[in-house]
PDB file of C-alpha atoms in Angstrom:
ATOM      1  CA  MET A 441      62.600 101.361  94.155  1.00 90.00           C
ATOM      2  CA  LYS A 442      63.900 104.408  92.331  1.00 97.00           C
ATOM      3  CA  ILE A 443      67.184 104.187  90.397  1.00 98.00           C
ATOM      4  CA  LYS A 444      69.280 106.835  88.685  1.00 98.00           C
ATOM      5  CA  VAL A 445      72.447 106.815  86.613  1.00 98.00           C
ATOM      6  CA  GLY A 446      75.193 109.438  86.764  1.00 98.00           C
ATOM      7  CA  PHE A 447      78.135 110.342  84.550  1.00 98.00           C
ATOM      8  CA  GLY A 448      81.373 111.978  85.643  1.00 98.00           C
ATOM      9  CA  PHE A 449      84.428 113.321  83.861  1.00 98.00           C
ATOM     10  CA  ASP A 450      87.665 114.846  85.091  1.00 97.00           C
ATOM     11  CA  VAL A 451      90.917 115.985  83.530  1.00 98.00           C
ATOM     12  CA  HIS A 452      94.135 117.209  85.113  1.00 97.00           C
ATOM     13  CA  GLN A 453      97.358 118.532  83.732  1.00 97.00           C
ATOM     14  CA  LEU A 454     100.470 116.414  84.262  1.00 97.00           C
ATOM     15  CA  LYS A 455     103.581 118.130  85.606  1.00 95.00           C
ATOM     16  CA  ASP A 456     107.145 116.908  86.034  1.00 95.00           C
ATOM     17  CA  GLN A 457     108.258 115.829  89.503  1.00 89.00           C
ATOM     18  CA  HIS A 458     104.725 116.021  90.907  1.00 90.00           C
ATOM     19  CA  PRO A 459     103.011 113.179  92.852  1.00 94.00           C
ATOM     20  CA  PHE A 460     100.670 111.012  90.778  1.00 96.00           C
ATOM     21  CA  VAL A 461      97.728 109.797  92.846  1.00 97.00           C
ATOM     22  CA  MET A 462      95.108 107.592  91.206  1.00 97.00           C
ATOM     23  CA  GLY A 463      92.367 105.771  93.098  1.00 98.00           C
ATOM     24  CA  GLY A 464      94.202 106.538  96.319  1.00 97.00           C
ATOM     25  CA  VAL A 465      97.394 104.869  95.050  1.00 98.00           C
ATOM     26  CA  THR A 466     100.559 106.911  94.575  1.00 96.00           C
ATOM     27  CA  LEU A 467     102.030 105.794  91.260  1.00 96.00           C
ATOM     28  CA  GLU A 468     105.722 105.856  90.392  1.00 93.00           C
ATOM     29  CA  HIS A 469     106.134 108.158  87.411  1.00 95.00           C
ATOM     30  CA  HIS A 470     108.189 111.190  86.428  1.00 94.00           C
ATOM     31  CA  LYS A 471     104.998 113.251  86.056  1.00 95.00           C
ATOM     32  CA  GLY A 472     101.927 113.614  88.222  1.00 93.00           C
ATOM     33  CA  ALA A 473      98.479 115.180  88.088  1.00 94.00           C
ATOM     34  CA  PHE A 474      98.336 118.770  89.274  1.00 93.00           C
ATOM     35  CA  GLY A 475      95.385 120.370  91.039  1.00 90.00           C
ATOM     36  CA  HIS A 476      94.028 122.053  94.175  1.00 90.00           C
ATOM     37  CA  SER A 477      93.533 118.728  95.990  1.00 91.00           C
ATOM     38  CA  ASP A 478      95.688 115.655  95.321  1.00 94.00           C
ATOM     39  CA  ALA A 479      94.295 115.769  91.732  1.00 95.00           C
ATOM     40  CA  ASP A 480      93.045 112.162  91.757  1.00 97.00           C
ATOM     41  CA  VAL A 481      91.115 112.249  88.472  1.00 98.00           C
ATOM     42  CA  LEU A 482      89.576 108.829  89.041  1.00 98.00           C
ATOM     43  CA  LEU A 483      87.983 109.807  92.342  1.00 98.00           C
ATOM     44  CA  HIS A 484      86.935 113.208  91.006  1.00 97.00           C
ATOM     45  CA  ALA A 485      85.110 111.594  88.082  1.00 98.00           C
ATOM     46  CA  ILE A 486      83.422 109.149  90.464  1.00 98.00           C
ATOM     47  CA  CYS A 487      82.340 112.021  92.742  1.00 98.00           C
ATOM     48  CA  ASP A 488      80.843 113.859  89.778  1.00 98.00           C
ATOM     49  CA  ALA A 489      79.000 110.744  88.601  1.00 98.00           C
ATOM     50  CA  LEU A 490      77.513 110.195  92.065  1.00 98.00           C
ATOM     51  CA  LEU A 491      76.592 113.845  92.588  1.00 98.00           C
ATOM     52  CA  GLY A 492      75.076 114.088  89.120  1.00 98.00           C
ATOM     53  CA  ALA A 493      72.976 110.970  89.582  1.00 98.00           C
ATOM     54  CA  ALA A 494      71.519 112.427  92.790  1.00 98.00           C
ATOM     55  CA  ASN A 495      71.027 115.862  91.173  1.00 98.00           C
ATOM     56  CA  LEU A 496      73.404 117.425  93.709  1.00 98.00           C
ATOM     57  CA  ARG A 497      75.371 119.541  91.206  1.00 97.00           C
ATOM     58  CA  ASP A 498      79.092 118.763  90.829  1.00 96.00           C
ATOM     59  CA  ILE A 499      82.351 118.368  92.718  1.00 93.00           C
ATOM     60  CA  GLY A 500      83.344 121.999  92.142  1.00 90.00           C
ATOM     61  CA  PHE A 501      80.128 123.202  93.749  1.00 93.00           C
ATOM     62  CA  HIS A 502      80.724 121.254  96.951  1.00 91.00           C
ATOM     63  CA  PHE A 503      84.532 121.377  97.115  1.00 90.00           C
ATOM     64  CA  LYS A 504      85.595 124.663  95.543  1.00 87.00           C
ATOM     65  CA  ASN A 505      89.181 124.928  94.350  1.00 86.00           C
ATOM     66  CA  THR A 506      89.345 128.377  95.941  1.00 88.00           C
ATOM     67  CA  ASP A 507      88.581 127.026  99.415  1.00 86.00           C
ATOM     68  CA  PRO A 508      91.747 126.510 101.490  1.00 85.00           C
ATOM     69  CA  ARG A 509      90.046 123.625 103.377  1.00 85.00           C
ATOM     70  CA  TRP A 510      90.431 121.454 100.295  1.00 84.00           C
ATOM     71  CA  LYS A 511      94.028 122.469  99.392  1.00 87.00           C
ATOM     72  CA  GLY A 512      96.128 119.317  99.052  1.00 84.00           C
ATOM     73  CA  ILE A 513      93.385 117.126 100.564  1.00 91.00           C
ATOM     74  CA  SER A 514      93.122 113.441  99.753  1.00 95.00           C
ATOM     75  CA  SER A 515      90.374 112.880  97.216  1.00 96.00           C
ATOM     76  CA  MET A 516      89.338 109.839  99.273  1.00 97.00           C
ATOM     77  CA  ILE A 517      87.974 112.366 101.772  1.00 96.00           C
ATOM     78  CA  LEU A 518      86.111 114.157  98.973  1.00 97.00           C
ATOM     79  CA  LEU A 519      84.639 110.803  97.909  1.00 98.00           C
ATOM     80  CA  GLN A 520      83.566 110.015 101.468  1.00 98.00           C
ATOM     81  CA  GLU A 521      81.976 113.455 101.813  1.00 97.00           C
ATOM     82  CA  THR A 522      80.181 112.927  98.491  1.00 98.00           C
ATOM     83  CA  VAL A 523      78.744 109.625  99.710  1.00 98.00           C
ATOM     84  CA  LYS A 524      77.560 111.356 102.908  1.00 98.00           C
ATOM     85  CA  LEU A 525      75.664 113.876 100.767  1.00 97.00           C
ATOM     86  CA  LEU A 526      73.967 111.034  98.885  1.00 98.00           C
ATOM     87  CA  THR A 527      73.187 109.136 102.087  1.00 97.00           C
ATOM     88  CA  GLU A 528      71.546 112.247 103.578  1.00 97.00           C
ATOM     89  CA  LYS A 529      69.167 112.238 100.593  1.00 97.00           C
ATOM     90  CA  GLY A 530      68.398 108.524 101.005  1.00 97.00           C
ATOM     91  CA  TRP A 531      70.532 107.209  98.115  1.00 98.00           C
ATOM     92  CA  THR A 532      72.720 104.120  98.114  1.00 98.00           C
ATOM     93  CA  ILE A 533      75.268 103.180  95.472  1.00 98.00           C
ATOM     94  CA  GLY A 534      74.583 100.187  93.249  1.00 98.00           C
ATOM     95  CA  ASN A 535      77.800 100.193  91.240  1.00 98.00           C
ATOM     96  CA  ILE A 536      80.581 102.323  89.761  1.00 98.00           C
ATOM     97  CA  ASP A 537      82.233 101.835  86.378  1.00 98.00           C
ATOM     98  CA  ALA A 538      85.253 104.001  85.544  1.00 98.00           C
ATOM     99  CA  MET A 539      87.673 104.428  82.653  1.00 98.00           C
ATOM    100  CA  LEU A 540      91.100 106.065  82.828  1.00 98.00           C
ATOM    101  CA  CYS A 541      92.823 107.428  79.751  1.00 98.00           C
ATOM    102  CA  LEU A 542      96.583 108.033  79.908  1.00 97.00           C
ATOM    103  CA  GLU A 543      99.739 106.881  78.165  1.00 96.00           C
ATOM    104  CA  ALA A 544     101.812 106.092  81.251  1.00 95.00           C
ATOM    105  CA  PRO A 545     102.297 104.689  83.782  1.00 96.00           C
ATOM    106  CA  LYS A 546     100.576 101.357  83.308  1.00 95.00           C
ATOM    107  CA  ILE A 547      97.462 101.211  85.475  1.00 96.00           C
ATOM    108  CA  ASN A 548      96.502  97.531  85.253  1.00 96.00           C
ATOM    109  CA  PRO A 549      98.777  96.317  88.082  1.00 97.00           C
ATOM    110  CA  HIS A 550      97.273  98.936  90.427  1.00 98.00           C
ATOM    111  CA  ILE A 551      93.572  98.372  89.721  1.00 98.00           C
ATOM    112  CA  PRO A 552      92.956  95.836  92.532  1.00 98.00           C
ATOM    113  CA  GLN A 553      94.436  98.243  95.114  1.00 98.00           C
ATOM    114  CA  MET A 554      92.385 101.137  93.712  1.00 98.00           C
ATOM    115  CA  GLN A 555      89.227  99.037  93.941  1.00 98.00           C
ATOM    116  CA  GLU A 556      90.077  98.058  97.511  1.00 98.00           C
ATOM    117  CA  ASN A 557      90.767 101.689  98.491  1.00 98.00           C
ATOM    118  CA  ILE A 558      87.445 102.854  97.090  1.00 98.00           C
ATOM    119  CA  SER A 559      85.601  99.897  98.591  1.00 98.00           C
ATOM    120  CA  LYS A 560      86.915 100.659 102.074  1.00 98.00           C
ATOM    121  CA  ALA A 561      86.311 104.399 101.750  1.00 97.00           C
ATOM    122  CA  ILE A 562      82.641 104.108 100.794  1.00 97.00           C
ATOM    123  CA  ASP A 563      81.650 100.650 102.030  1.00 97.00           C
ATOM    124  CA  LEU A 564      80.850  99.288  98.579  1.00 98.00           C
ATOM    125  CA  PRO A 565      81.873  95.730  97.645  1.00 98.00           C
ATOM    126  CA  VAL A 566      84.899  95.489  95.340  1.00 98.00           C
ATOM    127  CA  GLU A 567      82.825  93.504  92.845  1.00 98.00           C
ATOM    128  CA  ASP A 568      80.651  96.618  92.376  1.00 98.00           C
ATOM    129  CA  ILE A 569      83.622  98.825  91.435  1.00 98.00           C
ATOM    130  CA  SER A 570      84.957  98.484  87.897  1.00 98.00           C
ATOM    131  CA  ILE A 571      88.101 100.335  86.822  1.00 98.00           C
ATOM    132  CA  LYS A 572      89.549 100.089  83.351  1.00 98.00           C
ATOM    133  CA  ALA A 573      92.374 101.911  81.576  1.00 98.00           C
ATOM    134  CA  THR A 574      93.298 102.728  78.015  1.00 97.00           C
ATOM    135  CA  THR A 575      95.747 104.913  76.156  1.00 96.00           C
ATOM    136  CA  ASN A 576      95.011 107.607  73.616  1.00 96.00           C
ATOM    137  CA  GLU A 577      97.275 105.868  71.070  1.00 95.00           C
ATOM    138  CA  MET A 578      99.829 108.686  71.486  1.00 95.00           C
ATOM    139  CA  MET A 579      97.415 111.296  70.093  1.00 97.00           C
ATOM    140  CA  GLY A 580      96.549 114.694  71.542  1.00 97.00           C
ATOM    141  CA  PHE A 581      97.402 116.081  74.977  1.00 97.00           C
ATOM    142  CA  ILE A 582      96.971 112.630  76.538  1.00 97.00           C
ATOM    143  CA  GLY A 583      99.328 111.050  74.003  1.00 96.00           C
ATOM    144  CA  ARG A 584     101.926 113.735  74.670  1.00 97.00           C
ATOM    145  CA  GLU A 585     101.591 112.995  78.430  1.00 96.00           C
ATOM    146  CA  GLU A 586     100.387 116.534  79.128  1.00 97.00           C
ATOM    147  CA  GLY A 587      97.233 115.375  80.895  1.00 97.00           C
ATOM    148  CA  VAL A 588      95.162 112.515  82.231  1.00 98.00           C
ATOM    149  CA  VAL A 589      91.414 111.914  81.871  1.00 98.00           C
ATOM    150  CA  ALA A 590      88.898 109.834  83.808  1.00 98.00           C
ATOM    151  CA  TYR A 591      85.279 108.964  83.044  1.00 98.00           C
ATOM    152  CA  ALA A 592      82.856 107.312  85.443  1.00 98.00           C
ATOM    153  CA  VAL A 593      79.269 106.139  85.495  1.00 98.00           C
ATOM    154  CA  CYS A 594      77.324 104.977  88.497  1.00 98.00           C
ATOM    155  CA  LEU A 595      73.973 103.627  89.489  1.00 98.00           C
ATOM    156  CA  ILE A 596      72.306 104.844  92.661  1.00 98.00           C
ATOM    157  CA  GLN A 597      69.102 103.622  94.224  1.00 98.00           C
ATOM    158  CA  LYS A 598      66.536 104.708  96.762  1.00 95.00           C
ATOM    159  CA  LEU A 599      64.094 102.310  98.397  1.00 78.00           C
TER     160      LEU A 599
END
């Protein structure tokens, strides 16, 4: 068996009166992440971790932010397309571990739904999807609620 580990990172600007989608959950907040797709930083970081582990470049290579096909698209679709790319190369996902960094809103109550959304989208057991959240202790652009950051690592395997 061959195993590989991947790392992903994503950051999006927060804007007033914009939807805030995280892990496929729309969060109630006065600001939301802004981007070409639905700007789901969690799923973007996971996509990059998976693509990187399989040496398939990055999310921007496969889903360009200049391509109108991806404008406003749900990042769950991008995640599903990413998993298809891995499957075509013979890879399966062992686990995903992700960390969100933002001041508000509180993420903890939404983690089970995020895990369930990801699990259903990519057919990976919930117990293999870890999502955690922290603040930036009110420092920097995250502390000023100007942006949100996500990190993810994954393990993939090939028999």
